[in-house]
């Protein structure tokens, strides 16, 4: 039993709040450095593509956003599952903290995809499997955010959101494998596939930096949002009062 | 950007906007929350 005490301590709002306070600045600054490296090199120093010329540079925004849109949904669904099964408050707060971040990166993936589609495919939008399922993903995020705002009682709201998040996770493999299952205008996965990547190092390093930087950035934002959720839920408790006392000094 | 400037810069601009919104909104929310909690005390 004693091996679980660390878990209970971590899941308690005041200790998680303090841990997030220590962790968040590191995540934020490393994310900023990686993103600056990735985007500046992607924009100005990576060689141009032999087919797409400079238009391919959109990849440095599009791929990290698209990868995050799926990963964050899975994270949200896992938090939802934990919230449903163990009624853990921290998981409920995590679910709510992730949703707006996920929605914003899903919207970014869609918009940059449109800006890439116009010059390459000749159309901003086509109703094909990849694009449509990604749009459904955005609506799932909106659904979770809307449900959260529709309930007065935060615990009831969290249960409803968790249920939607868990059921909606079925859309994630559909987005991911849509390019293999159906004929799609969208290209298949070429960069993050196993084995030899089909991209030269001068293009690949800025891309990897952008992807990892975006993940760390999302981690930073989620920690900060989670802290706010905890403060709101625990308002009036001893640890929040103590914290406010310190911040006023 | 070889004629693709609008699309490339547009994408990076949207990317920056999303980063900025994500970085700023929890900060503003925290400030509002702290003010609200101090008033209700």
PDB file of C-alpha atoms in Angstrom, chain B residues 4-40:
ATOM      1  CA  UNK B   4       3.632  31.519 -51.692  1.00  0.00           C
ATOM      2  CA  UNK B   5       4.213  34.327 -49.195  1.00  0.00           C
ATOM      3  CA  UNK B   6       0.566  34.839 -48.343  1.00  0.00           C
ATOM      4  CA  UNK B   7       0.061  31.169 -47.469  1.00  0.00           C
ATOM      5  CA  UNK B   8       3.366  30.661 -45.646  1.00  0.00           C
ATOM      6  CA  UNK B   9       3.271  33.908 -43.651  1.00  0.00           C
ATOM      7  CA  UNK B  10      -0.445  33.450 -43.060  1.00  0.00           C
ATOM      8  CA  UNK B  11       0.221  30.019 -41.540  1.00  0.00           C
ATOM      9  CA  UNK B  12       3.036  31.214 -39.296  1.00  0.00           C
ATOM     10  CA  UNK B  13       0.944  34.238 -38.312  1.00  0.00           C
ATOM     11  CA  UNK B  14      -1.949  32.000 -37.260  1.00  0.00           C
ATOM     12  CA  UNK B  15       0.543  29.809 -35.411  1.00  0.00           C
ATOM     13  CA  UNK B  16       1.885  32.789 -33.479  1.00  0.00           C
ATOM     14  CA  UNK B  17      -1.648  33.956 -32.693  1.00  0.00           C
ATOM     15  CA  UNK B  18      -2.575  30.536 -31.272  1.00  0.00           C
ATOM     16  CA  UNK B  19       0.622  30.456 -29.183  1.00  0.00           C
ATOM     17  CA  UNK B  20      -0.043  33.972 -27.878  1.00  0.00           C
ATOM     18  CA  UNK B  21      -3.660  33.206 -26.986  1.00  0.00           C
ATOM     19  CA  UNK B  22      -2.664  30.021 -25.179  1.00  0.00           C
ATOM     20  CA  UNK B  23       0.101  31.760 -23.241  1.00  0.00           C
ATOM     21  CA  UNK B  24      -1.949  34.815 -22.271  1.00  0.00           C
ATOM     22  CA  UNK B  25      -5.433  33.487 -21.486  1.00  0.00           C
ATOM     23  CA  UNK B  26      -4.512  31.428 -18.384  1.00  0.00           C
ATOM     24  CA  UNK B  27      -2.486  34.387 -17.110  1.00  0.00           C
ATOM     25  CA  UNK B  28      -5.428  36.784 -17.440  1.00  0.00           C
ATOM     26  CA  UNK B  29      -7.775  34.190 -15.959  1.00  0.00           C
ATOM     27  CA  UNK B  30      -5.465  33.792 -12.950  1.00  0.00           C
ATOM     28  CA  UNK B  31      -5.394  37.525 -12.364  1.00  0.00           C
ATOM     29  CA  UNK B  32      -9.201  37.788 -12.556  1.00  0.00           C
ATOM     30  CA  UNK B  33      -9.573  34.783 -10.268  1.00  0.00           C
ATOM     31  CA  UNK B  34      -7.238  36.194  -7.631  1.00  0.00           C
ATOM     32  CA  UNK B  35      -9.056  39.537  -7.684  1.00  0.00           C
ATOM     33  CA  UNK B  36     -12.426  37.825  -7.397  1.00  0.00           C
ATOM     34  CA  UNK B  37     -11.297  35.668  -4.485  1.00  0.00           C
ATOM     35  CA  UNK B  38      -9.800  38.629  -2.622  1.00  0.00           C
ATOM     36  CA  UNK B  39     -13.052  40.572  -2.985  1.00  0.00           C
ATOM     37  CA  UNK B  40     -15.221  37.710  -1.758  1.00  0.00           C
TER      38      UNK B  40
END
